[in-house]
Amino acid sequence: MGYDISNYEAVYPRYGTMDDMDKLISEVHKRDMKIICDLVINHTSQEHAWFKESRSSRDNDKADWYIWRDAKIDAEGNRQPPTNWRSYFSGSAWQWDETRQQYYLRLFAEGQPDLNWENEQCREAIYQSAVKFWLDKGVDGFRIDTAGLYSKTYPLKNAPEDPKTPIDGFAYPRDGFVSNGPRIHEFHKELHEVMAPYDTMTVGEVGGSSREDTLKYVSAKEKEMDMIFLFNLVDLGSTKGDKFNYRDYTSKDFKDAVFDQSNFIKGTDAWSTAFIENHDQSRCISRFGDDSTPKLRNISGKMLATLQATLSGTLFVYEGQEIGMTNVPLSWDISEYKDVNTINYWNAFLKTNPTEQEKDKLKKIINKVCRDNGRTPMLWDDSKNGGFTTGEPWMRANDNYKEVNAAKERADPNSIYNYYKKALQIRKEYRDVLVHG
């Protein structure tokens, strides 16, 4: 889905050309709008030229640009990963490389090796190729992916095992291992300095840290990032580190999450965000409302629009949220899902020899919280594929595209879309109260 970058200075051909991107930036600016891009710099693709050179030998110029370690050998003489760390997408966080005869760290997918931010030359290359290249083209800022993971704690060691989570024998490396590490704020200050000559806006994806630690990223005096996404609301019901270990939530849990999120910047020089959907989340109507009938979908969408439009901070509205898009149907077979996290988790789960009842339970959880729900094609009208493409989309459009689409929502004065327009107008009119609190 675009998070394994093989060249920071090129456009993925399926999405278009660099001329298309230059035109997009220009046309956005003509309309007095800004454009921000994803900045994915915790890892690259294994197809990136940097990684190809790094893996080629242990003594090349980029040998230390990624995190390589020798194998451990167990009592039976078998090769084992350097640590017991679990990938965020299930299984070991270490990948064996035959060419270099070592493991490389990849906190996410096999094809996403982590960059070694301890290497100053590597950092400088990131700043030039991934950051300044796009700022010089006119991009106005970045959503910074996995912004809390760049600093690992050395020496690398085993994480404590948590009996509540992994079904695959590995343990999540949390704070003190890979998240909010000892040099993370140094790195972000350095990144901020690179962007300082430009008029930029940055929003970071951090998550998983205390309020005190999180505030360090967005304190105005610290000069790191402008704001970060707070996950209090969207993480409701899921066990920390394992979204599919789902326990549901109460209305009080929901209220407390909104309160804590809104209270985050109270008494500080920091700034905050409000969001309830993104590319890593399911659809809010299905998750927090009721999509069982058109009437209840409409009421739920407007209720959640009211909530979001009245929360302090910068509001992010995700594509399809404004027209009331929903999760995919529960009837979809597991083979329809494309998300690597879901697929890996399901396959690991099957190895435990679950009963049919246990499989049905996990299918329902996957349907409720799986990332694919937010990654189905945008529904523009009631034609094939919801009007998204006349070709073959990466996954099928939601079955309800004839009922839920932008054309229908725009034409209906009582729609969720037209309600959002009014709610956002009121938010702007009373910004002192609703935005700034």
mmCIF file of N, CA and C in Angstrom, residues 232-233 236-237 247-260:
data_model
loop_
_atom_site.group_PDB
_atom_site.id
_atom_site.type_symbol
_atom_site.label_atom_id
_atom_site.label_comp_id
_atom_site.label_asym_id
_atom_site.label_seq_id
_atom_site.Cartn_x
_atom_site.Cartn_y
_atom_site.Cartn_z
ATOM 1 N N ASN A 232 -6.389 7.463 21.487
ATOM 2 C CA ASN A 232 -7.274 7.073 22.584
ATOM 3 C C ASN A 232 -8.587 6.481 22.078
ATOM 4 N N LEU A 233 -9.182 7.148 21.112
ATOM 5 C CA LEU A 233 -10.516 6.757 20.644
ATOM 6 C C LEU A 233 -10.461 5.532 19.738
ATOM 7 N N LEU A 236 -9.911 1.914 21.204
ATOM 8 C CA LEU A 236 -10.870 1.372 22.179
ATOM 9 C C LEU A 236 -11.178 -0.095 21.920
ATOM 10 N N GLY A 237 -11.110 -0.893 22.974
ATOM 11 C CA GLY A 237 -11.494 -2.303 22.877
ATOM 12 C C GLY A 237 -10.358 -3.243 22.551
ATOM 13 N N ARG A 247 -11.647 -6.870 23.197
ATOM 14 C CA ARG A 247 -12.517 -7.115 24.351
ATOM 15 C C ARG A 247 -13.753 -6.214 24.350
ATOM 16 N N ASP A 248 -13.911 -5.393 23.317
ATOM 17 C CA ASP A 248 -14.998 -4.424 23.217
ATOM 18 C C ASP A 248 -14.816 -3.303 24.242
ATOM 19 N N TYR A 249 -15.815 -2.425 24.373
ATOM 20 C CA TYR A 249 -15.685 -1.250 25.232
ATOM 21 C C TYR A 249 -17.072 -0.842 25.711
ATOM 22 N N THR A 250 -17.108 -0.014 26.746
ATOM 23 C CA THR A 250 -18.378 0.507 27.258
ATOM 24 C C THR A 250 -18.530 1.964 26.822
ATOM 25 N N SER A 251 -19.722 2.511 27.001
ATOM 26 C CA SER A 251 -19.941 3.921 26.669
ATOM 27 C C SER A 251 -19.077 4.824 27.553
ATOM 28 N N LYS A 252 -18.810 4.380 28.785
ATOM 29 C CA LYS A 252 -17.923 5.170 29.655
ATOM 30 C C LYS A 252 -16.491 5.152 29.131
ATOM 31 N N ASP A 253 -16.047 3.998 28.599
ATOM 32 C CA ASP A 253 -14.716 3.937 27.989
ATOM 33 C C ASP A 253 -14.611 4.946 26.847
ATOM 34 N N PHE A 254 -15.675 5.023 26.049
ATOM 35 C CA PHE A 254 -15.709 5.956 24.916
ATOM 36 C C PHE A 254 -15.614 7.393 25.432
ATOM 37 N N LYS A 255 -16.416 7.703 26.422
ATOM 38 C CA LYS A 255 -16.424 9.057 27.005
ATOM 39 C C LYS A 255 -15.050 9.401 27.578
ATOM 40 N N ASP A 256 -14.444 8.472 28.301
ATOM 41 C CA ASP A 256 -13.132 8.727 28.910
ATOM 42 C C ASP A 256 -12.059 8.953 27.851
ATOM 43 N N ALA A 257 -12.150 8.204 26.748
ATOM 44 C CA ALA A 257 -11.166 8.352 25.666
ATOM 45 C C ALA A 257 -11.262 9.743 25.042
ATOM 46 N N VAL A 258 -12.499 10.214 24.811
ATOM 47 C CA VAL A 258 -12.695 11.557 24.252
ATOM 48 C C VAL A 258 -12.175 12.608 25.234
ATOM 49 N N PHE A 259 -12.469 12.419 26.507
ATOM 50 C CA PHE A 259 -12.035 13.369 27.539
ATOM 51 C C PHE A 259 -10.515 13.442 27.605
ATOM 52 N N ASP A 260 -9.861 12.276 27.665
ATOM 53 C CA ASP A 260 -8.395 12.252 27.773
ATOM 54 C C ASP A 260 -7.740 12.859 26.534
#
